[in-house]
Amino acid sequence: MVALDPKNPLWKLTLARLYLDAGQRAQARTELSALAALGKEFRQQDEVQKLLKEL
């Protein structure tokens, strides 16, 4: 899904969660960092920060 709509931050958040579940922390960090850079444009920053702390 991310490939079909790569600019959709919700897909990127889902992808980051999947990476975390799979133990792929570096890939998760890449996605989460990109989401964090969106700042207030992405309303789920609390979730992003929570997941970044889990890394």
mmCIF file of C-alpha atoms in Angstrom:
data_model
loop_
_atom_site.group_PDB
_atom_site.id
_atom_site.type_symbol
_atom_site.label_atom_id
_atom_site.label_comp_id
_atom_site.label_asym_id
_atom_site.label_seq_id
_atom_site.Cartn_x
_atom_site.Cartn_y
_atom_site.Cartn_z
ATOM 1 C CA MET A 1 0.000 0.000 0.000
ATOM 2 C CA VAL A 2 2.843 2.379 0.773
ATOM 3 C CA ALA A 3 4.142 1.918 -2.766
ATOM 4 C CA LEU A 4 0.770 2.955 -4.158
ATOM 5 C CA ASP A 5 0.572 6.106 -2.036
ATOM 6 C CA PRO A 6 4.063 6.814 -0.620
ATOM 7 C CA LYS A 7 3.164 10.246 0.708
ATOM 8 C CA ASN A 8 0.345 8.968 2.928
ATOM 9 C CA PRO A 9 1.678 9.198 6.500
ATOM 10 C CA LEU A 10 -0.830 6.680 7.845
ATOM 11 C CA TRP A 11 0.637 3.998 5.606
ATOM 12 C CA LYS A 12 4.116 4.952 6.763
ATOM 13 C CA LEU A 13 3.036 4.637 10.402
ATOM 14 C CA THR A 14 1.580 1.204 9.692
ATOM 15 C CA LEU A 15 4.774 0.209 7.912
ATOM 16 C CA ALA A 16 6.852 1.388 10.881
ATOM 17 C CA ARG A 17 4.735 -0.756 13.227
ATOM 18 C CA LEU A 18 5.206 -3.767 10.957
ATOM 19 C CA TYR A 19 8.953 -3.189 10.892
ATOM 20 C CA LEU A 20 8.987 -3.047 14.694
ATOM 21 C CA ASP A 21 6.986 -6.246 14.962
ATOM 22 C CA ALA A 22 9.450 -7.921 12.594
ATOM 23 C CA GLY A 23 12.449 -6.697 14.595
ATOM 24 C CA GLN A 24 13.639 -4.416 11.804
ATOM 25 C CA ARG A 25 14.433 -1.461 14.011
ATOM 26 C CA ALA A 26 16.541 0.515 11.520
ATOM 27 C CA GLN A 27 13.778 0.507 8.928
ATOM 28 C CA ALA A 28 11.207 1.437 11.577
ATOM 29 C CA ARG A 29 13.396 4.338 12.703
ATOM 30 C CA THR A 30 13.663 5.595 9.104
ATOM 31 C CA GLU A 31 9.877 5.672 8.692
ATOM 32 C CA LEU A 32 9.247 7.151 12.136
ATOM 33 C CA SER A 33 11.890 9.844 11.655
ATOM 34 C CA ALA A 34 10.238 10.882 8.398
ATOM 35 C CA LEU A 35 6.892 11.088 10.198
ATOM 36 C CA ALA A 36 8.395 13.072 13.064
ATOM 37 C CA ALA A 37 9.781 15.557 10.534
ATOM 38 C CA LEU A 38 6.219 16.304 9.414
ATOM 39 C CA GLY A 39 5.538 17.905 12.784
ATOM 40 C CA LYS A 40 2.000 19.168 13.263
ATOM 41 C CA GLU A 41 1.109 18.233 9.685
ATOM 42 C CA PHE A 42 0.720 14.679 10.972
ATOM 43 C CA ARG A 43 -1.715 14.532 13.847
ATOM 44 C CA GLN A 44 -0.457 11.272 15.288
ATOM 45 C CA GLN A 45 2.850 12.636 16.525
ATOM 46 C CA ASP A 46 2.165 11.241 20.011
ATOM 47 C CA GLU A 47 2.120 7.730 18.547
ATOM 48 C CA VAL A 48 5.241 8.447 16.499
ATOM 49 C CA GLN A 49 7.119 9.649 19.579
ATOM 50 C CA LYS A 50 5.943 6.651 21.598
ATOM 51 C CA LEU A 51 7.234 4.247 18.958
ATOM 52 C CA LEU A 52 10.529 6.112 18.633
ATOM 53 C CA LYS A 53 11.068 5.690 22.383
ATOM 54 C CA GLU A 54 10.576 1.933 21.980
ATOM 55 C CA LEU A 55 13.572 1.777 19.663
#
